[in-house]
Coordinates of C-alpha atoms in Angstrom, one line a residue:
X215 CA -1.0 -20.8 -22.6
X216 CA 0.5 -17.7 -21.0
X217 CA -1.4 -15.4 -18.6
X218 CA -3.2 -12.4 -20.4
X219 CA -1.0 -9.1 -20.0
X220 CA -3.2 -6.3 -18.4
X221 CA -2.1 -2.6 -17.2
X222 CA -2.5 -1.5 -13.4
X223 CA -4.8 1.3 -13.6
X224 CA -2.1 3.0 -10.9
X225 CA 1.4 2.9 -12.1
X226 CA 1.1 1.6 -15.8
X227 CA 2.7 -1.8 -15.4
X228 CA 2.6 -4.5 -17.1
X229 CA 0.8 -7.5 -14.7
X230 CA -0.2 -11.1 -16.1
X231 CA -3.1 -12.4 -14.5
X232 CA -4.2 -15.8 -14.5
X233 CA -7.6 -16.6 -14.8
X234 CA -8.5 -17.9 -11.9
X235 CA -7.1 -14.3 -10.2
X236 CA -9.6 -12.0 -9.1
X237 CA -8.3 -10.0 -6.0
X238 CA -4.0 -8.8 -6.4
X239 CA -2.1 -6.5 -5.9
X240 CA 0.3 -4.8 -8.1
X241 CA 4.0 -5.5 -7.8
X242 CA 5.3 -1.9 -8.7
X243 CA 3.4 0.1 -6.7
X244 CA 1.6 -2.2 -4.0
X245 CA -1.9 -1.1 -4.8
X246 CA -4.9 -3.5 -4.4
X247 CA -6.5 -4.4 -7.7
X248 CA -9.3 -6.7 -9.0
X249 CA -9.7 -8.5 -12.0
X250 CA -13.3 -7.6 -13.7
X251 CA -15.1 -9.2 -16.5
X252 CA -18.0 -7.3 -17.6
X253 CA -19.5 -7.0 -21.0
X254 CA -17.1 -8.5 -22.8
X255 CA -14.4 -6.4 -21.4
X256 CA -11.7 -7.3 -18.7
X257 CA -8.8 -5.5 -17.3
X258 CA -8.0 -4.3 -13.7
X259 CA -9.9 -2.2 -11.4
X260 CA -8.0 -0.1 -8.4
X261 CA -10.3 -1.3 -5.6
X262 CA -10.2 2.3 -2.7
X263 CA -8.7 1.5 0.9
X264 CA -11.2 0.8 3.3
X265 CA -11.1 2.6 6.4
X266 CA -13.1 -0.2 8.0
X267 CA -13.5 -4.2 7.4
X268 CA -14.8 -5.1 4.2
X269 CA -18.0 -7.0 4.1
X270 CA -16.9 -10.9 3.5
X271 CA -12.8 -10.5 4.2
X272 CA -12.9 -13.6 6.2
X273 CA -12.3 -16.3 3.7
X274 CA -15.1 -18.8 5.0
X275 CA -18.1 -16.4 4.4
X276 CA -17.0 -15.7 0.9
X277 CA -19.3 -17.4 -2.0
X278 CA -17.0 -20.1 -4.0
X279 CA -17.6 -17.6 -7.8
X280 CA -16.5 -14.6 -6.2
X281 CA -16.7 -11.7 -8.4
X282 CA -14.4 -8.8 -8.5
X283 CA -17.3 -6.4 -9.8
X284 CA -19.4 -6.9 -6.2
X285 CA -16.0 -6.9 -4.5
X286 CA -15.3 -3.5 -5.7
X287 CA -18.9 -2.5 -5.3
X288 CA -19.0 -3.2 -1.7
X289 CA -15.6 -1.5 -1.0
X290 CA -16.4 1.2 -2.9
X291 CA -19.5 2.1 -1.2
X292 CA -17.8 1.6 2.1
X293 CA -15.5 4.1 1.1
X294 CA -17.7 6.4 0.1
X295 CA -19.2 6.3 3.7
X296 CA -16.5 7.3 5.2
X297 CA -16.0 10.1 3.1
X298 CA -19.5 11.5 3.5
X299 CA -18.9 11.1 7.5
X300 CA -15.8 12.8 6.9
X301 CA -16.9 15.6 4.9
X302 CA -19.9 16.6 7.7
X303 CA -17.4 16.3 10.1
X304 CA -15.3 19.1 8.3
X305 CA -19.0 20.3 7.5
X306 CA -20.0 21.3 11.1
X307 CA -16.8 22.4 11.9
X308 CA -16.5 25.1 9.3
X309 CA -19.9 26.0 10.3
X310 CA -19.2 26.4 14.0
X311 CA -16.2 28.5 13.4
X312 CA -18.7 30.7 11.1
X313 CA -20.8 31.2 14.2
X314 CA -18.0 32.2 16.4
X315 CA -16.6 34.6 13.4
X316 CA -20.4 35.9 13.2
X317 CA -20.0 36.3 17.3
X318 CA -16.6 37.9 17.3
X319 CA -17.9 40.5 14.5
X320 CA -21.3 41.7 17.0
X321 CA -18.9 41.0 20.0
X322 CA -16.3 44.0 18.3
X323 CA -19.1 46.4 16.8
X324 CA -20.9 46.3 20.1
X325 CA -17.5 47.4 21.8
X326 CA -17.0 49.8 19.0
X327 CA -19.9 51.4 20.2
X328 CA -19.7 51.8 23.7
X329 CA -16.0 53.2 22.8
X330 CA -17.4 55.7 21.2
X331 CA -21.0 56.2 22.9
X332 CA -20.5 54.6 26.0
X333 CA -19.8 56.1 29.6
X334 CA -16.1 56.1 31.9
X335 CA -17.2 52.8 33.6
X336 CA -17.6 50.5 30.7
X337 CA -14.1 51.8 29.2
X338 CA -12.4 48.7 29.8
X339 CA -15.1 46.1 28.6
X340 CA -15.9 48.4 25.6
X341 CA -12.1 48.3 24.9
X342 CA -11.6 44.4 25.4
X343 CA -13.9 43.3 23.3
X344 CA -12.9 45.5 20.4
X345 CA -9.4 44.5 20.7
X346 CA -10.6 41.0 21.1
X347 CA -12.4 41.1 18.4
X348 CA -9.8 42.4 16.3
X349 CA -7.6 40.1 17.2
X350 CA -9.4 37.2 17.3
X351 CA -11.0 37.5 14.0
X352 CA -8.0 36.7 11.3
X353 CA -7.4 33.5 13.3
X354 CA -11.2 32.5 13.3
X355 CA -11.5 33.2 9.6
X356 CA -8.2 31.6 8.4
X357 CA -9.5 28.2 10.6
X358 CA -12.6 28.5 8.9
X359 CA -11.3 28.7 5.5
X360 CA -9.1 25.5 6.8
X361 CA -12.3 23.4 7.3
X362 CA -13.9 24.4 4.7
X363 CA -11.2 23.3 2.6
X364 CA -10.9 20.2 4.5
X365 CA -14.8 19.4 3.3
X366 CA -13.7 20.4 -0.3
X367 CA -10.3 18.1 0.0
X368 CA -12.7 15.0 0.7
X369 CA -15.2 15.6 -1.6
X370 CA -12.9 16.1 -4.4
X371 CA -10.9 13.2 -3.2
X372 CA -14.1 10.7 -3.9
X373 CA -15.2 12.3 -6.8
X374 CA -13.5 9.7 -8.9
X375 CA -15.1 7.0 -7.0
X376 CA -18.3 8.0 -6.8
X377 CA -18.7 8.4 -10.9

C-alpha cells in the first residue's frame, strides 16, 4: 500500500507520508511540517521556526508515541514568546522616542518664548533650542513611527499562530 498523498500547507505540493512520519520537511520549499491526526482528520501542519531550542529536540528525552499535535503545541508557544518579547521590545522603544518627541516639542516652545519674550543674554540658548527643536523633531517622529511599526510588524506576523 502506497503512502497517503497530503498537501504542504506552504507551497501546495504534493508530499506522501508514511505512517509512521510525524516530523518532515517539505521537498519544494524546505519548510518544517508535522503530520497531525486529530478527530478523524490528518494532513500537515507548518510547525513556526523557533528562535530558541525546542523542548525535547534531543532524541533521548523524546517519549517513544510522539505526537505531532504537542510538537507543534510546544513550538508554537515558544514562538509566540518570542514574539511578545519582541513586540515590547519595539513597545518601549516607540514609547521612549514619544518622550523625547514630547521633550523636543516643550524644549522648542520654551525657546520660542524667550525669542520672543526673553532678554539679549539668553539670545543664543533661546535660538538653539528652537532650531533644535525644529530640526530635531521630523527625525524623532519618523523613528517613532518606525517602531511603532516594528511592534505592529510582529504582532501581525503571529497573528496566524496565535488563532
Amino acid at each position: 500500500m502506497s503512502p497517503d498523498l497530503h498537501l504542504c500547507p506552504c507551497c501546495a505540493a504534493h508530499l506522501r507520508v508514511p505512517e509512521q512520519l510525524h516530523v518532515m520537511r517539505c521537498d519544494n520549499c524546505d519548510a518544517e511540517l508535522v503530520f497531525i491526526r486529530e478527530g478523524g482528520v490528518r494532513g500537515l501542519a507548518l510547525l513556526p521556526a523557533p528562535n530558541s531550542p525546542v523542548p525535547y529536540s534531543d532524541p533521548r528525552q523524546r517519549p517513544h508515541n510522539i505526537d505531532g499535535r504537542d510538537l507543534l503545541e510546544s513550538r508554537r508557544t515558544v514562538v509566540l514568546q518570542a514574539a511578545e518579547h519582541k513586540r515590547r521590545f519595539w513597545g518601549v522603544l516607540f514609547f521612549g522616542c514619544m518622550t523625547l518627541l514630547g521633550a523636543t516639542v516643550v524644549a522648542g516652545l520654551v525657546g520660542a518664548d524667550t525669542l520672543l519674550h526673553g532678554g539679549q543674554k539668553q539670545l543664543e540658548t533661546a535660538v538653539l533650542a528652537f532650531v533644535g527643536a525644529v530640526f530635531t523633531l521630523p527625525v524623532l517622529a519618523y523613528v517613532a513611527l518606525y517602531f511603532h511599526g516594528r511592534a505592529k510588524l510582529v504582532a501581525e506576523s503571529v497573528r496566524r499562530w496565535s488563532a
